[in-house]
Amino acid sequence: MNLRRSFAGLAALAAALTATGAGAAGMPAMAASVSTDRPQTVSWQACPTYSDEVLRAMGLRDSDIPGFRQLWDRTECGTVRVPLDYNRPQGRSITVAITRLKATDQARWLGSLALNPGGPGGSGYLMPIEVASMEQSAKLNERYDLIGFDPRGVGYSTKVNCPREEDPPPQPTGSVTEEQAREVYAWVVRSNQVCAATDPEFLRNLTTGAIARDLDQVRKALGEPKLNYFGVSWGSWLGPVYRNLFPGNSGRMWVDSVAPPDPRMDAFVAGRSMATARDFSRMAEWVARFDSTYGFGTTGEQVEAALAALRAEFDAHPRHFTDVDMPIDGYAIAFLSAQPSLAWPMTARVLADLRDATGPTAPESLKELIGPPPGERPPPPDGLPEQGNRSANTAIFCNGDGGARDFDSTWAAYQDRLERYPVTGVLSNFVPPCAGWPLPVERIRLHHGGGSLVLSGHRYESVSVYEWTADMRKAVGGTTFTVEDDVHGSALMEPGCVTHILRYFETGSAGARGCQGVPVPAGPDAEPRAAESAASAASAARGFATSWPGGLPAFRGVDALLGSR
């Protein structure tokens, strides 16, 4: 895996979700009834068939395809019928799609281990294959059946794809004015109202609580007395919710890159903005060590000042290169300054090249990062499974968001962040993503529950803020585990960390209180194995919640910068 592939994996962490075509199981739910008191069963069926072209589009190399097919041949696929509304169990029903990769050592079998990659809106259908295909995590499949699932609203499960009422306002170049922000706010309100009206009954039941109840129906259908669980990002919220609702049914649970116990959007954005600025300071210190290569200064303070000046310059005078189909403004400078450490050699090189660029063509490093223009990219192949659903992302987030949704308070907070964080503050939301969402908010108050729990937080990451790990432990109990890196969801992929996860799921004890995680690159030319591993983590965790919560589609989003539209 080369560094370009590695950074493409990171792009998935930050890109806004784009819904893809519906599979057969994604058709609107039919009117049917199911009782949660009846014995549940799995309707097993043939697994989808994926061409080599589809597998390549999913990011597999040709050398990976035989291994995928070997694991896929062992995989069982099915659906479980669940109530749409658990308050009306005899009413409309929907299906949840699952996969099972049975343990290879059945004589020492320990149970079923459900996997969730995050989101909300991320598909976990193929996550057992991802986990079992990596040497360091494959041992989980020796004694556990690995269970993948598409949450309601996603992938092969019953879902609804909201139409877009209209195209978003033009992306501003340079600093966003209040007038432009109000125009975006009005568009978000209209879009959210149109989405919610698509199928209000279904969308109001796209909640974390309902998905946790679905997971317990899956447990029943599998005939398991307890369900073990590993979740990342939003999956670290789903896990504790399940544990609270079903303490007697929860087995061993490990959640990585921990979410806060109160999913308020305004607090979410404030925390992430602080953590992004903090990690940017770490990057500045690293760049300063290699001033002969990058030329931004010999101290972290000098580098921060130089990049703040560069962002201001690009906001005032955006660059229009003849061979790049978008203006490069201060937002691009901020985004490049806010990546995790495994990308620092590449992003620092691009920043230096942009500083020195005279045009009219773009620096080669920028073109390599962005990739070909949208018109030159091949269309997605038929049969490509949905890896994330934007409508589910919006509904699940907004159905749980009890924070402020008005324009004035959000705009004032954004202005404050611009002042506090002169380089990276611009990356945060200037309008609330749930503005105008008309459906009721699900209130979940977490408490200490039954079942073993480990919460692993990453000390320097900006997606799931490290302090949230302690907040979640205070709310629900469990044991904290610290990963000394800034890479979202890397714990399952780094050998020094996954050893403890394996030990935990085998014995109930992690055997330590932390691990090193992904090491910082040694220098500008570093292309370490750890970077490849972390990029695999990005791919597996998908990071569908790692766009700023609820994301603004194609509006000053990182998908525009990275060309992943």
Coordinates of C-alpha atoms in Angstrom, one line a residue:
M1 CA 0.0 0.0 0.0
N2 CA 1.5 3.3 -1.0
L3 CA 1.1 6.6 0.8
R4 CA -1.4 7.9 -1.8
R5 CA -3.6 4.9 -0.9
S6 CA -3.0 5.6 2.8
F7 CA -4.2 9.1 2.5
A8 CA -7.2 8.0 0.4
G9 CA -8.1 5.9 3.4
L10 CA -7.9 9.0 5.6
A11 CA -10.0 10.9 3.2
A12 CA -12.8 8.5 3.9
L13 CA -12.6 9.5 7.6
A14 CA -13.3 13.1 6.8
A15 CA -15.5 13.0 3.7
A16 CA -19.2 13.8 3.9
L17 CA -21.4 10.8 3.4
T18 CA -22.9 10.2 -0.1
A19 CA -25.8 7.8 -0.4
T20 CA -25.4 5.1 -3.1
G21 CA -28.0 3.0 -4.9
A22 CA -30.4 0.8 -2.9
G23 CA -30.0 -2.9 -2.9
A24 CA -33.0 -5.3 -2.9
A25 CA -33.1 -5.2 0.9
G26 CA -33.1 -1.4 0.8
M27 CA -36.6 -1.1 -0.7
P28 CA -39.2 0.7 1.4
A29 CA -40.4 -1.4 4.3
M30 CA -43.6 -3.4 3.7
A31 CA -46.5 -3.4 6.1
A32 CA -46.0 -6.4 8.3
S33 CA -45.9 -7.2 12.0
V34 CA -43.5 -8.9 14.3
S35 CA -43.6 -9.4 18.1
T36 CA -40.4 -8.9 20.1
D37 CA -41.7 -11.6 22.5
R38 CA -41.7 -14.4 19.8
P39 CA -38.6 -16.5 19.2
Q40 CA -36.6 -14.7 16.6
T41 CA -34.9 -16.5 13.7
V42 CA -32.5 -15.5 11.0
S43 CA -33.7 -15.8 7.4
W44 CA -30.5 -17.1 5.9
Q45 CA -30.0 -16.6 2.2
A46 CA -27.3 -16.5 -0.5
C47 CA -24.7 -13.8 0.0
P48 CA -24.3 -11.1 -2.6
T49 CA -21.9 -11.7 -5.4
Y50 CA -19.1 -9.2 -5.9
S51 CA -17.1 -8.9 -9.1
D52 CA -13.4 -8.1 -9.1
E53 CA -14.3 -4.7 -10.4
V54 CA -16.5 -4.1 -7.3
L55 CA -13.8 -5.3 -5.0
R56 CA -11.3 -3.0 -6.5
A57 CA -13.7 -0.1 -6.2
M58 CA -14.0 -1.0 -2.5
G59 CA -10.2 -0.5 -2.2
L60 CA -8.9 -4.0 -2.4
R61 CA -5.7 -4.6 -4.4
D62 CA -5.6 -7.5 -6.8
S63 CA -3.5 -9.4 -4.3
D64 CA -6.2 -9.0 -1.7
I65 CA -9.0 -10.5 -3.8
P66 CA -8.3 -14.2 -3.3
G67 CA -8.2 -13.7 0.5
F68 CA -11.5 -11.8 0.4
R69 CA -13.1 -14.6 -1.7
Q70 CA -11.9 -17.3 0.7
L71 CA -13.4 -15.5 3.6
W72 CA -16.6 -14.6 1.7
D73 CA -17.1 -18.3 0.9
R74 CA -17.2 -19.0 4.6
T75 CA -19.6 -16.2 5.3
E76 CA -23.3 -16.6 6.0
C77 CA -25.8 -13.8 5.1
G78 CA -29.3 -13.3 6.3
T79 CA -31.9 -10.9 7.6
V80 CA -33.8 -10.5 10.9
R81 CA -37.3 -9.0 11.0
V82 CA -37.8 -6.3 13.7
P83 CA -40.5 -3.8 14.6
L84 CA -40.0 -0.4 13.0
D85 CA -41.4 1.2 16.2
Y86 CA -40.7 -0.8 19.4
N87 CA -43.6 1.0 21.1
R88 CA -45.9 -0.6 18.5
P89 CA -44.4 -4.1 18.1
Q90 CA -47.4 -5.4 16.1
G91 CA -47.1 -2.6 13.6
R92 CA -44.9 -2.1 10.6
S93 CA -41.8 -4.2 10.4
I94 CA -38.4 -3.9 8.7
T95 CA -35.4 -6.1 8.1
V96 CA -31.9 -5.8 9.4
A97 CA -29.2 -7.5 7.2
I98 CA -26.5 -9.5 9.0
T99 CA -23.4 -11.5 8.2
R100 CA -21.8 -14.3 10.2
L101 CA -18.2 -15.5 9.9
K102 CA -18.1 -18.6 12.2
A103 CA -15.2 -19.2 14.5
T104 CA -12.5 -21.4 13.1
D105 CA -11.9 -23.2 16.5
Q106 CA -15.4 -24.4 17.3
A107 CA -14.1 -26.6 20.1
R108 CA -13.0 -23.5 22.1
W109 CA -15.9 -21.2 20.9
L110 CA -16.6 -18.2 23.1
G111 CA -19.7 -16.8 21.5
S112 CA -20.7 -14.1 18.9
L113 CA -19.0 -10.8 18.6
A114 CA -21.0 -8.0 16.9
L115 CA -19.0 -5.4 15.0
N116 CA -19.9 -1.8 14.2
P117 CA -17.6 0.6 12.2
G118 CA -19.2 3.9 13.3
G119 CA -21.4 6.4 11.6
P120 CA -24.1 6.8 12.2
G121 CA -25.0 5.5 8.8
G122 CA -21.9 3.3 8.3
S123 CA -22.3 -0.2 6.9
G124 CA -20.9 -3.1 9.0
Y125 CA -22.0 -5.8 6.7
L126 CA -18.5 -6.6 5.5
M127 CA -16.7 -5.7 8.7
P128 CA -16.1 -9.4 9.7
I129 CA -14.2 -9.9 6.4
E130 CA -12.2 -6.7 7.1
V131 CA -11.3 -7.9 10.6
A132 CA -10.5 -11.5 9.6
S133 CA -8.4 -10.4 6.6
M134 CA -5.8 -8.6 8.7
E135 CA -3.1 -10.7 10.3
Q136 CA -3.2 -8.9 13.6
S137 CA -7.0 -9.0 14.2
A138 CA -7.8 -12.3 12.4
K139 CA -7.3 -14.2 15.7
L140 CA -10.6 -12.7 16.9
N141 CA -12.2 -15.1 14.5
E142 CA -10.6 -18.2 16.0
R143 CA -12.9 -18.4 19.0
Y144 CA -15.7 -15.9 18.1
D145 CA -18.3 -15.9 15.4
L146 CA -17.9 -12.4 13.9
I147 CA -21.2 -10.7 13.3
G148 CA -21.6 -7.9 10.8
F149 CA -24.8 -5.9 10.3
D150 CA -26.2 -3.0 8.5
P151 CA -28.1 -0.8 10.9
R152 CA -31.7 0.1 9.9
G153 CA -31.5 2.7 7.3
V154 CA -28.3 1.5 5.8
G155 CA -27.1 -0.8 3.0
Y156 CA -28.9 -4.1 2.7
S157 CA -31.2 -3.3 5.6
T158 CA -34.5 -1.5 5.1
K159 CA -33.8 2.1 4.3
V160 CA -35.1 5.4 2.9
N161 CA -33.0 7.7 0.8
C162 CA -34.1 11.3 1.1
P163 CA -34.3 13.4 -2.0
R164 CA -32.4 16.6 -2.2
E165 CA -34.8 19.5 -2.5
E166 CA -32.4 21.6 -4.4
D167 CA -28.7 22.1 -5.1
P168 CA -26.8 23.8 -2.2
P169 CA -25.8 27.4 -2.5
P170 CA -22.5 28.0 -4.3
Q171 CA -19.5 27.3 -2.2
P172 CA -17.9 30.5 -1.0
T173 CA -14.3 31.2 -1.8
G174 CA -12.4 32.8 1.1
S175 CA -14.0 33.8 4.3
V176 CA -17.7 33.0 4.7
T177 CA -19.9 36.1 5.2
E178 CA -22.9 36.1 7.5
E179 CA -25.1 36.6 4.5
Q180 CA -23.7 33.5 2.8
A181 CA -24.1 31.6 6.1
R182 CA -27.7 32.6 6.4
E183 CA -28.3 31.4 2.9
V184 CA -26.8 28.0 3.8
Y185 CA -28.8 27.9 7.0
A186 CA -32.0 28.4 5.1
W187 CA -31.0 25.6 2.6
V188 CA -30.2 23.2 5.5
V189 CA -33.6 23.9 7.0
R190 CA -35.4 23.2 3.7
S191 CA -33.4 20.1 3.0
N192 CA -33.9 18.6 6.5
Q193 CA -37.7 19.3 6.3
V194 CA -37.9 17.6 2.8
C195 CA -35.9 14.7 4.1
A196 CA -38.1 14.2 7.2
A197 CA -41.2 14.4 5.1
T198 CA -40.0 11.5 2.9
D199 CA -41.2 8.8 5.3
P200 CA -41.7 10.4 8.7
E201 CA -42.7 7.1 10.4
F202 CA -39.5 5.4 9.3
L203 CA -37.2 8.4 9.8
R204 CA -38.4 9.2 13.3
N205 CA -37.5 5.6 14.2
L206 CA -33.9 5.9 13.0
T207 CA -32.5 6.3 16.4
T208 CA -29.6 4.8 18.4
G209 CA -32.0 3.3 20.9
A210 CA -34.0 1.6 18.1
I211 CA -30.8 0.2 16.6
A212 CA -29.7 -1.1 20.0
R213 CA -33.0 -2.9 20.3
D214 CA -32.5 -4.3 16.8
L215 CA -29.1 -5.6 17.9
D216 CA -30.8 -7.5 20.7
Q217 CA -33.2 -9.0 18.2
V218 CA -30.2 -10.2 16.3
R219 CA -28.9 -11.7 19.5
K220 CA -32.1 -13.6 20.0
A221 CA -32.2 -14.7 16.4
L222 CA -28.7 -16.1 16.7
G223 CA -29.8 -18.0 19.9
E224 CA -27.1 -16.3 22.0
P225 CA -27.7 -15.7 25.8
K226 CA -25.2 -12.8 25.6
L227 CA -23.8 -10.7 22.8
N228 CA -20.2 -9.5 22.8
Y229 CA -19.4 -6.3 20.9
F230 CA -16.7 -4.2 19.4
G231 CA -17.5 -0.7 18.1
V232 CA -15.7 2.4 16.8
S233 CA -16.7 6.1 16.8
W234 CA -20.5 6.2 16.8
G235 CA -20.3 2.5 17.5
S236 CA -18.8 3.5 20.9
W237 CA -22.2 5.3 21.6
L238 CA -24.3 2.4 20.3
G239 CA -22.5 -0.1 22.5
P240 CA -23.1 1.6 25.9
V241 CA -26.7 2.3 24.9
Y242 CA -27.1 -1.4 24.2
R243 CA -25.4 -2.2 27.5
N244 CA -27.8 0.1 29.4
L245 CA -30.9 -1.3 27.7
F246 CA -29.9 -4.9 28.0
P247 CA -27.4 -5.3 30.9
G248 CA -28.2 -9.0 31.3
N249 CA -27.6 -9.7 27.7
S250 CA -24.3 -7.8 27.3
G251 CA -21.1 -9.9 27.2
R252 CA -17.6 -8.4 26.7
M253 CA -17.6 -5.0 25.1
W254 CA -14.7 -2.9 23.8
V255 CA -15.4 0.5 22.2
D256 CA -12.7 2.6 20.5
S257 CA -12.4 6.3 19.8
V258 CA -15.1 7.0 22.3
A259 CA -18.1 9.3 21.8
P260 CA -19.4 11.7 24.4
P261 CA -22.2 10.5 26.7
D262 CA -24.5 13.4 25.6
P263 CA -24.6 13.6 21.8
R264 CA -25.3 17.4 21.5
M265 CA -24.1 18.8 18.2
D266 CA -23.0 22.1 19.6
A267 CA -20.9 20.5 22.3
F268 CA -19.7 17.9 19.7
V269 CA -18.4 20.7 17.4
A270 CA -16.8 22.7 20.2
G271 CA -14.9 19.7 21.5
R272 CA -13.7 18.7 18.1
S273 CA -12.5 22.2 17.3
M274 CA -10.5 22.3 20.5
A275 CA -8.9 18.9 19.8
T276 CA -8.2 19.8 16.2
A277 CA -6.3 22.9 17.2
R278 CA -4.4 20.9 19.8
D279 CA -3.3 18.3 17.3
F280 CA -2.4 21.1 14.8
S281 CA 0.1 22.3 17.4
R282 CA 1.7 18.9 17.5
M283 CA 2.0 19.0 13.7
A284 CA 3.6 22.4 13.9
E285 CA 6.2 21.1 16.3
W286 CA 6.9 18.2 13.9
V287 CA 7.2 20.5 10.9
A288 CA 9.6 22.7 12.8
R289 CA 12.0 19.8 13.2
F290 CA 12.4 19.7 9.5
D291 CA 12.7 23.4 8.6
S292 CA 15.3 22.7 6.0
T293 CA 12.6 20.7 4.1
Y294 CA 9.5 22.8 4.6
G295 CA 10.8 26.3 5.5
F296 CA 8.0 27.3 7.9
G297 CA 10.1 28.0 10.9
T298 CA 12.3 26.3 13.5
T299 CA 9.8 26.3 16.4
G300 CA 6.2 25.2 16.7
E301 CA 5.2 28.8 17.4
Q302 CA 6.9 30.0 14.2
V303 CA 5.2 27.3 12.1
E304 CA 1.8 28.1 13.6
A305 CA 2.2 31.8 12.8
A306 CA 3.4 31.0 9.3
L307 CA 0.4 28.8 8.5
A308 CA -2.0 31.3 10.1
A309 CA -0.6 33.9 7.7
L310 CA -0.8 31.5 4.8
R311 CA -4.4 30.7 5.5
A312 CA -5.2 34.4 5.7
E313 CA -3.4 35.0 2.4
F314 CA -5.2 32.3 0.6
D315 CA -8.5 33.5 2.0
A316 CA -7.8 37.0 0.7
H317 CA -6.3 35.8 -2.6
P318 CA -7.6 32.2 -3.4
R319 CA -5.5 30.4 -6.0
H320 CA -7.1 29.4 -9.3
F321 CA -4.9 26.9 -11.0
T322 CA -5.6 26.0 -14.6
D323 CA -5.4 22.2 -14.0
V324 CA -7.4 22.0 -10.8
D325 CA -11.2 22.4 -11.0
M326 CA -11.6 24.3 -7.7
P327 CA -10.2 27.4 -6.0
I328 CA -7.7 26.7 -3.3
D329 CA -8.5 29.1 -0.4
G330 CA -7.9 29.3 3.3
Y331 CA -10.2 26.4 4.0
A332 CA -7.9 24.2 2.0
I333 CA -4.9 25.4 4.0
A334 CA -6.7 24.7 7.3
F335 CA -7.8 21.2 6.1
L336 CA -4.2 20.3 5.2
S337 CA -3.1 21.5 8.6
A338 CA -5.5 19.4 10.5
Q339 CA -4.7 15.8 9.4
P340 CA -3.5 13.0 11.7
S341 CA 0.2 12.4 12.1
L342 CA 0.6 9.6 9.5
A343 CA -0.3 12.2 6.8
W344 CA 2.1 15.0 8.0
P345 CA 4.9 14.3 5.5
M346 CA 2.4 14.6 2.6
T347 CA 0.3 17.5 3.8
A348 CA 3.3 19.6 5.0
R349 CA 4.9 19.1 1.5
V350 CA 1.6 20.3 -0.2
L351 CA 1.5 23.3 2.1
A352 CA 5.0 24.3 1.3
D353 CA 4.4 23.8 -2.4
L354 CA 1.3 26.0 -2.3
R355 CA 3.2 28.7 -0.4
D356 CA 5.8 28.7 -3.2
A357 CA 3.4 28.2 -6.2
T358 CA 3.4 30.9 -8.9
G359 CA 1.0 29.2 -11.3
P360 CA -0.7 28.9 -13.6
T361 CA -0.6 25.2 -13.0
A362 CA -1.0 23.6 -9.6
P363 CA 1.9 22.0 -7.7
E364 CA 2.3 18.3 -8.5
S365 CA 1.9 17.3 -4.9
L366 CA -1.5 19.0 -4.8
K367 CA -2.6 17.2 -8.0
E368 CA -1.4 13.9 -6.6
L369 CA -3.4 14.5 -3.5
I370 CA -6.6 15.6 -5.2
G371 CA -6.6 13.1 -8.0
P372 CA -8.2 13.4 -11.4
P373 CA -11.2 15.8 -12.0
P374 CA -14.6 14.2 -11.4
G375 CA -15.3 13.9 -15.1
E376 CA -12.2 11.7 -15.5
R377 CA -13.1 9.2 -12.8
P378 CA -14.8 6.0 -13.7
P379 CA -18.4 5.7 -12.5
P380 CA -18.9 3.2 -9.6
P381 CA -19.5 -0.3 -10.9
D382 CA -22.8 -2.1 -10.6
G383 CA -23.2 -4.1 -7.4
L384 CA -21.0 -1.8 -5.3
P385 CA -22.4 -2.2 -1.7
E386 CA -23.4 0.9 0.1
Q387 CA -20.7 1.8 2.7
G388 CA -22.6 4.7 4.2
N389 CA -26.1 6.2 4.0
R390 CA -26.4 10.0 4.3
S391 CA -30.1 10.0 5.1
A392 CA -29.5 7.6 8.0
N393 CA -26.5 9.7 9.1
T394 CA -28.7 12.8 9.2
A395 CA -31.7 11.2 10.8
I396 CA -29.8 9.3 13.6
F397 CA -27.7 12.4 14.5
C398 CA -30.6 14.8 14.4
N399 CA -33.0 12.5 16.2
G400 CA -30.5 12.5 19.1
D401 CA -29.3 16.1 19.0
G402 CA -30.6 18.1 21.9
G403 CA -28.3 21.0 21.2
A404 CA -28.9 24.5 19.8
R405 CA -30.2 24.7 16.2
D406 CA -30.7 28.4 15.8
F407 CA -28.5 30.4 13.4
D408 CA -27.4 33.2 15.8
S409 CA -25.8 31.1 18.5
T410 CA -24.1 28.8 16.0
W411 CA -22.7 31.7 14.0
A412 CA -21.5 33.4 17.2
A413 CA -19.8 30.2 18.3
Y414 CA -18.2 29.9 14.9
Q415 CA -16.8 33.4 15.1
D416 CA -15.4 32.7 18.5
R417 CA -13.6 29.6 17.1
L418 CA -12.1 31.6 14.3
E419 CA -10.6 33.9 16.8
R420 CA -9.4 31.1 19.2
Y421 CA -8.1 28.8 16.5
P422 CA -6.8 31.1 13.6
V423 CA -5.7 28.2 11.4
T424 CA -8.2 25.3 12.0
G425 CA -11.3 27.1 13.5
V426 CA -12.6 27.6 9.9
L427 CA -13.1 23.8 9.6
S428 CA -16.0 23.8 12.1
N429 CA -19.7 24.2 11.4
F430 CA -21.0 27.7 10.9
V431 CA -24.6 26.5 10.7
P432 CA -26.2 23.7 12.8
P433 CA -26.6 20.6 10.6
C434 CA -29.9 19.7 12.3
A435 CA -31.5 23.1 11.7
G436 CA -35.1 22.6 10.8
W437 CA -35.2 18.9 11.5
P438 CA -38.8 18.5 12.7
L439 CA -38.8 15.0 14.2
P440 CA -38.7 14.5 18.0
V441 CA -35.4 14.1 19.9
E442 CA -34.7 10.8 21.5
R443 CA -33.5 11.4 25.1
I444 CA -31.1 8.7 26.4
R445 CA -29.7 9.1 29.9
L446 CA -26.8 6.7 30.3
H447 CA -26.1 5.0 33.6
H448 CA -23.8 2.4 35.0
G449 CA -24.8 -0.9 33.6
G450 CA -24.0 -4.6 33.7
G451 CA -21.4 -6.4 31.5
S452 CA -17.7 -5.9 31.1
L453 CA -16.6 -2.8 29.2
V454 CA -13.3 -1.3 28.0
L455 CA -13.2 2.2 26.5
S456 CA -10.2 3.1 24.5
G457 CA -9.5 6.7 23.8
H458 CA -6.7 8.2 21.6
R459 CA -4.8 10.9 23.5
Y460 CA -4.3 13.3 20.6
E461 CA -7.1 12.6 18.1
S462 CA -9.5 15.3 17.0
V463 CA -12.4 13.2 15.8
S464 CA -13.3 11.5 19.1
V465 CA -11.9 13.8 21.7
Y466 CA -9.8 12.1 24.3
E467 CA -11.6 13.8 27.2
W468 CA -14.8 12.1 26.1
T469 CA -13.4 8.8 27.2
A470 CA -13.4 9.9 30.8
D471 CA -16.8 11.5 30.4
M472 CA -18.2 8.2 29.1
R473 CA -16.6 6.2 31.8
K474 CA -18.1 8.5 34.4
A475 CA -21.5 7.9 32.9
V476 CA -21.4 4.2 32.3
G477 CA -18.5 2.7 34.2
G478 CA -16.0 0.3 32.7
T479 CA -12.2 0.5 32.3
T480 CA -10.3 3.1 30.3
F481 CA -7.5 2.3 27.9
T482 CA -5.3 5.0 26.3
V483 CA -3.9 4.8 22.8
E484 CA -1.0 7.2 22.5
D485 CA -1.7 8.4 18.9
D486 CA -4.0 10.7 17.0
V487 CA -5.5 8.2 14.5
H488 CA -9.2 7.6 14.8
G489 CA -10.1 3.9 15.3
S490 CA -6.6 2.5 15.0
A491 CA -6.7 0.3 18.1
L492 CA -7.9 -2.8 16.2
M493 CA -5.2 -2.4 13.5
E494 CA -2.0 -1.7 15.4
P495 CA -0.2 -4.9 16.5
G496 CA 0.8 -3.4 19.9
C497 CA -2.8 -2.5 20.6
V498 CA -4.7 -5.4 19.1
T499 CA -2.8 -7.7 21.3
H500 CA -4.7 -6.3 24.3
I501 CA -8.0 -6.4 22.5
L502 CA -7.4 -10.1 21.7
R503 CA -6.5 -10.8 25.3
Y504 CA -9.5 -9.0 26.6
F505 CA -12.0 -10.9 24.4
E506 CA -10.3 -14.2 25.4
T507 CA -9.8 -13.6 29.1
G508 CA -11.9 -10.6 30.1
S509 CA -8.7 -8.5 30.9
A510 CA -6.8 -6.3 28.5
G511 CA -3.6 -6.8 30.6
A512 CA -2.6 -3.2 30.4
R513 CA -4.0 0.3 30.6
G514 CA -2.8 1.5 27.1
C515 CA -0.7 1.0 24.0
Q516 CA 1.5 3.2 21.8
G517 CA -0.7 3.2 18.7
V518 CA 0.5 4.7 15.4
P519 CA 4.0 6.2 15.7
V520 CA 4.6 9.7 14.4
P521 CA 6.6 9.5 11.1
A522 CA 10.3 9.7 11.6
G523 CA 10.8 12.4 8.9
P524 CA 9.6 14.0 5.6
D525 CA 10.4 10.9 3.5
A526 CA 8.9 8.3 6.0
E527 CA 6.5 5.8 4.6
P528 CA 6.3 3.6 7.6
R529 CA 4.4 0.3 7.9
A530 CA 2.4 1.9 10.7
A531 CA 0.9 4.4 8.3
E532 CA -0.4 1.6 6.2
S533 CA -1.8 -0.1 9.2
A534 CA -3.5 3.1 10.3
A535 CA -5.0 3.7 6.9
S536 CA -6.4 0.2 7.1
A537 CA -7.9 1.3 10.4
A538 CA -9.5 4.2 8.6
S539 CA -10.9 2.0 6.0
A540 CA -12.3 -0.6 8.5
A541 CA -13.7 2.0 10.9
R542 CA -14.9 3.9 7.8
G543 CA -15.2 7.0 10.1
F544 CA -18.6 7.9 8.8
A545 CA -19.1 10.0 11.9
T546 CA -15.9 11.8 11.5
S547 CA -17.1 14.4 9.2
W548 CA -18.3 17.3 11.2
P549 CA -21.5 16.0 12.7
G550 CA -24.2 15.8 10.2
G551 CA -21.9 17.3 7.6
L552 CA -23.0 19.8 4.9
P553 CA -23.1 17.9 1.6
A554 CA -20.5 19.2 -0.8
F555 CA -20.4 22.5 1.0
R556 CA -16.9 23.5 2.1
G557 CA -16.6 19.8 2.8
V558 CA -13.3 17.9 2.6
D559 CA -14.8 15.8 -0.2
A560 CA -14.5 18.9 -2.4
L561 CA -10.8 19.4 -1.5
L562 CA -9.9 15.7 -2.0
G563 CA -12.0 15.2 -5.1
S564 CA -14.0 12.3 -3.6
R565 CA -17.3 13.7 -4.8

